[in-house]
Structure formats: structure tokens, C-alpha cells
Amino acid sequence: EEPAHRVRVSGPIAVGKYEVTRAQYAEFARETKRETKGGCNSTLGGRFNKNLKASWSKPGFPQKDDEPVVCVSWEDAHAYTTWLSKKTGKSYRLLSEAEWEYVARAGTTGRRFWSDPDEGTVCRYASVADMSFKKVSPGMPIFQCSDEYPYTAPVGKFPANSFGLHDMLGNVAEWIEDCWNGDYSSAPESGAVRLTGSCSERGYRGGAWNGKPATVRAAYRDRESIEE
């Protein structure tokens, strides 16, 4: 998350208000005949770990069509934006890392976009690892509150930030376009996509429904192989 640096996101930018739902992804998979590969981080035996049988359509826990799609690799997400661009005649891509943090913070400078510092109130704003989650996955660090969803929540269920965007923190983490770099040394000041570094790995941001307190923050960053 270091070194701290100033970034200018210039020009108009439009971002989806909600995370991509299962229903939306299913339409893409059906039209493109995209192969469904098994194996992703999911619930198995009451804990969160690698599940070789899990896929976006069968993630290992119950989901409805209005909940965000999970078990999607970076390549899947990238292919989805390509399909969406062709389908709509508009240009879509994953956000750069700087763009993601800019819209996730929505003008704020704290750990999260809401002003309440009490971690016991996080469940008012995001789907996270909480008391509901503990019932299905015991033993992990959790927020001491309950959002009523042991797994993912319907998109838009929690309040939007001041930019009108929902679920930037919690629910599911979001892939970004950038290649992975271990820190922000030599990061572009323009907010552009960073295509140097380890490009077989891509970053993801925002924490998730199983996110412990340390990961549900605007500054938190992590990465995975593009084919995971």
C-alpha cells in the first residue's frame, strides 16, 4: 500500500453502479459458450479455502441471480468486458488500480467511505465476515455485528457511496486491469492502467463477504494468477 503518492484521474469516467450479477454473467457465458472451469476459493467443510469443484454456477454455497457472480478469474472478467463492449457498442474495461481506489474512496480519506469509525457498525454498509458468516465458517476473524447474510448479498442491498456506487467494499472483491506490483514505486501519476510488473498476476480490491477487518478497506490490495 506504499509509498503514498498523488494520482490525477483526468477526463470523464463512468463506472457500473453495481457488481456484475450471476444473471448478467450467465447471459455472457451462454452467448459466448464460455467454458466453465472448476476450482476457486470457496466454502468447503464450513471453512473458506480452495474448492476444486466450485465454479461460478456452483460456488459451494447458495446464491440467487441478483447476487454478484463469484469464482470468476481475471481472464473471465476481461472476456466479459470485451463481450459487453461488442454487445452495447460502447467501450468497457476493468478499472485501473488508481481509478478503483478513487471511486471506492469517493472523496474520503479514511479506511472506508463511511464516516463511522466503529467496526461494530460495518454491517450497516457492507456484506462482510460477521456473526452471520461465523455460523457457516467458524474460526476466522470477524466483525462484531451481523449483516444478515452468511454469504453474498444481493447487489445494491447496502448504501451507495457519495459517487453512487454500491458494494465497493465487501460482498465480492473486484478485479482490476493492472499487472501486479508489490508496491506503488514507479506507479503512473495519471491513473492509467499499469501494464508492467507481473502480468501473469492481476490485482483485486475491496474485500468480500468473507472479508476480515484487515481486508475490508479502501487501501487493501492483493493479487491472484489470471487463470485462478
mmCIF file of C-alpha atoms in Angstrom, residues 54-228:
data_model
loop_
_atom_site.group_PDB
_atom_site.id
_atom_site.type_symbol
_atom_site.label_atom_id
_atom_site.label_comp_id
_atom_site.label_asym_id
_atom_site.label_seq_id
_atom_site.Cartn_x
_atom_site.Cartn_y
_atom_site.Cartn_z
ATOM 1 C CA ALA A 54 -16.501 -24.879 -7.294
ATOM 2 C CA SER A 55 -17.449 -22.714 -10.269
ATOM 3 C CA TRP A 56 -19.432 -19.527 -10.856
ATOM 4 C CA SER A 57 -22.630 -21.534 -11.334
ATOM 5 C CA LYS A 58 -21.949 -23.834 -8.360
ATOM 6 C CA PRO A 59 -19.728 -21.883 -5.957
ATOM 7 C CA GLY A 60 -20.260 -24.182 -2.978
ATOM 8 C CA PHE A 61 -22.851 -22.002 -1.268
ATOM 9 C CA PRO A 62 -26.374 -20.855 -2.214
ATOM 10 C CA GLN A 63 -26.764 -17.806 -4.454
ATOM 11 C CA LYS A 64 -29.612 -16.038 -6.259
ATOM 12 C CA ASP A 65 -29.470 -14.395 -9.671
ATOM 13 C CA ASP A 66 -29.356 -10.874 -8.228
ATOM 14 C CA GLU A 67 -26.224 -11.619 -6.201
ATOM 15 C CA PRO A 68 -22.721 -10.881 -7.555
ATOM 16 C CA VAL A 69 -21.026 -13.574 -9.595
ATOM 17 C CA VAL A 70 -18.111 -15.311 -7.846
ATOM 18 C CA CYS A 71 -15.461 -17.859 -8.873
ATOM 19 C CA VAL A 72 -14.560 -15.713 -11.877
ATOM 20 C CA SER A 73 -10.927 -15.486 -12.982
ATOM 21 C CA TRP A 74 -9.292 -12.310 -14.282
ATOM 22 C CA GLU A 75 -9.461 -13.775 -17.786
ATOM 23 C CA ASP A 76 -13.197 -14.400 -17.316
ATOM 24 C CA ALA A 77 -13.742 -10.821 -16.140
ATOM 25 C CA HIS A 78 -11.684 -9.424 -19.005
ATOM 26 C CA ALA A 79 -13.621 -11.531 -21.530
ATOM 27 C CA TYR A 80 -16.870 -10.269 -20.024
ATOM 28 C CA THR A 81 -15.900 -6.623 -20.628
ATOM 29 C CA THR A 82 -14.920 -7.463 -24.220
ATOM 30 C CA TRP A 83 -18.305 -9.132 -24.803
ATOM 31 C CA LEU A 84 -20.151 -6.237 -23.165
ATOM 32 C CA SER A 85 -18.338 -3.739 -25.380
ATOM 33 C CA LYS A 86 -19.355 -5.614 -28.534
ATOM 34 C CA LYS A 87 -22.917 -6.105 -27.310
ATOM 35 C CA THR A 88 -23.514 -2.453 -26.426
ATOM 36 C CA GLY A 89 -21.265 -0.674 -28.926
ATOM 37 C CA LYS A 90 -19.557 1.126 -26.043
ATOM 38 C CA SER A 91 -16.078 0.668 -24.646
ATOM 39 C CA TYR A 92 -15.838 -1.224 -21.345
ATOM 40 C CA ARG A 93 -12.802 -2.449 -19.407
ATOM 41 C CA LEU A 94 -11.750 -3.239 -15.867
ATOM 42 C CA LEU A 95 -10.742 -0.232 -13.797
ATOM 43 C CA SER A 96 -7.114 0.634 -13.254
ATOM 44 C CA GLU A 97 -5.929 0.338 -9.669
ATOM 45 C CA ALA A 98 -5.845 4.126 -9.253
ATOM 46 C CA GLU A 99 -9.326 4.510 -10.748
ATOM 47 C CA TRP A 100 -10.688 1.807 -8.462
ATOM 48 C CA GLU A 101 -9.369 3.442 -5.313
ATOM 49 C CA TYR A 102 -10.532 6.859 -6.482
ATOM 50 C CA VAL A 103 -14.136 5.727 -6.923
ATOM 51 C CA ALA A 104 -14.070 3.466 -3.852
ATOM 52 C CA ARG A 105 -12.984 6.348 -1.642
ATOM 53 C CA ALA A 106 -15.460 8.740 -3.292
ATOM 54 C CA GLY A 107 -13.708 11.815 -1.936
ATOM 55 C CA THR A 108 -12.920 10.370 1.506
ATOM 56 C CA THR A 109 -9.512 9.684 3.051
ATOM 57 C CA GLY A 110 -10.305 7.166 5.808
ATOM 58 C CA ARG A 111 -10.158 3.386 5.869
ATOM 59 C CA ARG A 112 -13.682 3.147 4.446
ATOM 60 C CA PHE A 113 -16.020 5.549 2.653
ATOM 61 C CA TRP A 114 -18.415 5.874 5.581
ATOM 62 C CA SER A 115 -17.530 8.189 8.451
ATOM 63 C CA ASP A 116 -18.428 5.932 11.392
ATOM 64 C CA PRO A 117 -15.131 4.537 12.786
ATOM 65 C CA ASP A 118 -16.836 1.888 14.945
ATOM 66 C CA GLU A 119 -16.183 -1.506 13.334
ATOM 67 C CA GLY A 120 -19.328 -2.791 15.021
ATOM 68 C CA THR A 121 -21.362 -0.703 12.545
ATOM 69 C CA VAL A 122 -19.682 -2.018 9.373
ATOM 70 C CA CYS A 123 -22.608 -4.373 8.745
ATOM 71 C CA ARG A 124 -24.824 -1.367 8.012
ATOM 72 C CA TYR A 125 -22.689 -0.583 4.982
ATOM 73 C CA ALA A 126 -21.267 -3.821 3.564
ATOM 74 C CA SER A 127 -21.536 -7.602 3.397
ATOM 75 C CA VAL A 128 -18.512 -8.851 5.350
ATOM 76 C CA ALA A 129 -17.292 -11.665 7.594
ATOM 77 C CA ASP A 130 -19.578 -11.099 10.555
ATOM 78 C CA MET A 131 -21.669 -13.005 13.086
ATOM 79 C CA SER A 132 -23.840 -14.400 10.260
ATOM 80 C CA PHE A 133 -20.738 -15.611 8.445
ATOM 81 C CA LYS A 134 -19.345 -17.183 11.621
ATOM 82 C CA LYS A 135 -22.297 -19.579 11.693
ATOM 83 C CA VAL A 136 -21.085 -21.201 8.461
ATOM 84 C CA SER A 137 -17.312 -20.601 8.754
ATOM 85 C CA PRO A 138 -16.165 -20.663 12.377
ATOM 86 C CA GLY A 139 -12.693 -19.757 13.497
ATOM 87 C CA MET A 140 -11.957 -16.710 11.314
ATOM 88 C CA PRO A 141 -11.514 -13.080 12.488
ATOM 89 C CA ILE A 142 -14.849 -11.337 12.100
ATOM 90 C CA PHE A 143 -16.643 -8.035 12.538
ATOM 91 C CA GLN A 144 -18.721 -7.999 15.731
ATOM 92 C CA CYS A 145 -22.020 -7.268 14.003
ATOM 93 C CA SER A 146 -24.480 -9.014 11.684
ATOM 94 C CA ASP A 147 -25.461 -8.062 8.133
ATOM 95 C CA GLU A 148 -27.949 -10.991 7.987
ATOM 96 C CA TYR A 149 -26.127 -12.594 5.025
ATOM 97 C CA PRO A 150 -23.844 -15.583 5.733
ATOM 98 C CA TYR A 151 -22.658 -15.464 2.137
ATOM 99 C CA THR A 152 -23.067 -12.872 -0.637
ATOM 100 C CA ALA A 153 -25.867 -10.300 -0.565
ATOM 101 C CA PRO A 154 -27.979 -9.023 -3.486
ATOM 102 C CA VAL A 155 -26.163 -6.221 -5.308
ATOM 103 C CA GLY A 156 -27.190 -2.755 -4.154
ATOM 104 C CA LYS A 157 -28.542 -4.026 -0.841
ATOM 105 C CA PHE A 158 -26.183 -1.770 1.097
ATOM 106 C CA PRO A 159 -25.895 2.044 0.818
ATOM 107 C CA ALA A 160 -24.009 3.578 -2.093
ATOM 108 C CA ASN A 161 -21.017 5.821 -1.525
ATOM 109 C CA SER A 162 -21.209 9.506 -2.438
ATOM 110 C CA PHE A 163 -20.393 8.667 -6.073
ATOM 111 C CA GLY A 164 -23.499 6.459 -6.217
ATOM 112 C CA LEU A 165 -21.585 3.149 -6.317
ATOM 113 C CA HIS A 166 -22.609 0.107 -4.282
ATOM 114 C CA ASP A 167 -20.512 -2.695 -2.780
ATOM 115 C CA MET A 168 -17.116 -1.156 -3.486
ATOM 116 C CA LEU A 169 -16.176 -2.639 -0.127
ATOM 117 C CA GLY A 170 -17.400 -6.091 0.849
ATOM 118 C CA ASN A 171 -19.723 -8.537 -0.942
ATOM 119 C CA VAL A 172 -17.190 -9.628 -3.584
ATOM 120 C CA ALA A 173 -13.733 -8.303 -4.410
ATOM 121 C CA GLU A 174 -13.242 -6.689 -7.823
ATOM 122 C CA TRP A 175 -10.549 -7.458 -10.371
ATOM 123 C CA ILE A 176 -8.568 -4.530 -11.726
ATOM 124 C CA GLU A 177 -6.834 -4.231 -15.090
ATOM 125 C CA ASP A 178 -3.311 -3.628 -13.745
ATOM 126 C CA CYS A 179 -0.477 -6.137 -13.699
ATOM 127 C CA TRP A 180 0.619 -6.895 -10.149
ATOM 128 C CA ASN A 181 3.326 -4.822 -8.496
ATOM 129 C CA GLY A 182 4.327 -5.315 -4.877
ATOM 130 C CA ASP A 183 4.110 -1.589 -4.100
ATOM 131 C CA TYR A 184 3.430 1.768 -5.734
ATOM 132 C CA SER A 185 7.044 2.549 -6.665
ATOM 133 C CA SER A 186 7.062 3.999 -10.213
ATOM 134 C CA ALA A 187 3.256 3.854 -10.393
ATOM 135 C CA PRO A 188 1.833 6.208 -13.053
ATOM 136 C CA GLU A 189 0.605 9.568 -11.750
ATOM 137 C CA SER A 190 -2.078 9.715 -14.438
ATOM 138 C CA GLY A 191 -4.250 6.925 -13.031
ATOM 139 C CA ALA A 192 -3.587 4.888 -16.171
ATOM 140 C CA VAL A 193 -3.566 1.092 -16.267
ATOM 141 C CA ARG A 194 -0.177 -0.266 -15.163
ATOM 142 C CA LEU A 195 0.983 -2.881 -17.662
ATOM 143 C CA THR A 196 4.427 -3.527 -16.200
ATOM 144 C CA GLY A 197 5.278 -5.939 -13.420
ATOM 145 C CA SER A 198 3.964 -9.478 -13.015
ATOM 146 C CA CYS A 199 1.295 -9.647 -15.710
ATOM 147 C CA SER A 200 0.548 -13.309 -15.044
ATOM 148 C CA GLU A 201 -0.941 -11.976 -11.805
ATOM 149 C CA ARG A 202 -3.548 -9.221 -11.544
ATOM 150 C CA GLY A 203 -4.731 -7.217 -8.588
ATOM 151 C CA TYR A 204 -8.090 -7.278 -6.880
ATOM 152 C CA ARG A 205 -9.572 -4.823 -4.420
ATOM 153 C CA GLY A 206 -12.377 -4.197 -1.951
ATOM 154 C CA GLY A 207 -12.613 -7.213 0.337
ATOM 155 C CA ALA A 208 -15.597 -9.536 0.257
ATOM 156 C CA TRP A 209 -18.465 -11.176 2.138
ATOM 157 C CA ASN A 210 -15.869 -13.343 3.870
ATOM 158 C CA GLY A 211 -13.528 -10.389 4.381
ATOM 159 C CA LYS A 212 -12.000 -9.948 7.823
ATOM 160 C CA PRO A 213 -11.487 -6.395 9.164
ATOM 161 C CA ALA A 214 -7.943 -6.091 7.796
ATOM 162 C CA THR A 215 -9.121 -6.650 4.200
ATOM 163 C CA VAL A 216 -12.286 -4.533 4.009
ATOM 164 C CA ARG A 217 -10.523 -1.206 3.490
ATOM 165 C CA ALA A 218 -10.143 1.191 0.577
ATOM 166 C CA ALA A 219 -6.341 0.788 0.587
ATOM 167 C CA TYR A 220 -6.199 -3.006 0.840
ATOM 168 C CA ARG A 221 -4.758 -4.747 -2.221
ATOM 169 C CA ASP A 222 -3.989 -8.344 -3.160
ATOM 170 C CA ARG A 223 -3.459 -10.454 -6.266
ATOM 171 C CA GLU A 224 -4.104 -13.809 -7.919
ATOM 172 C CA SER A 225 -2.993 -15.637 -11.023
ATOM 173 C CA ILE A 226 -5.041 -14.592 -14.050
ATOM 174 C CA GLU A 227 -6.186 -18.184 -14.520
ATOM 175 C CA GLU A 228 -7.236 -18.926 -10.916
#
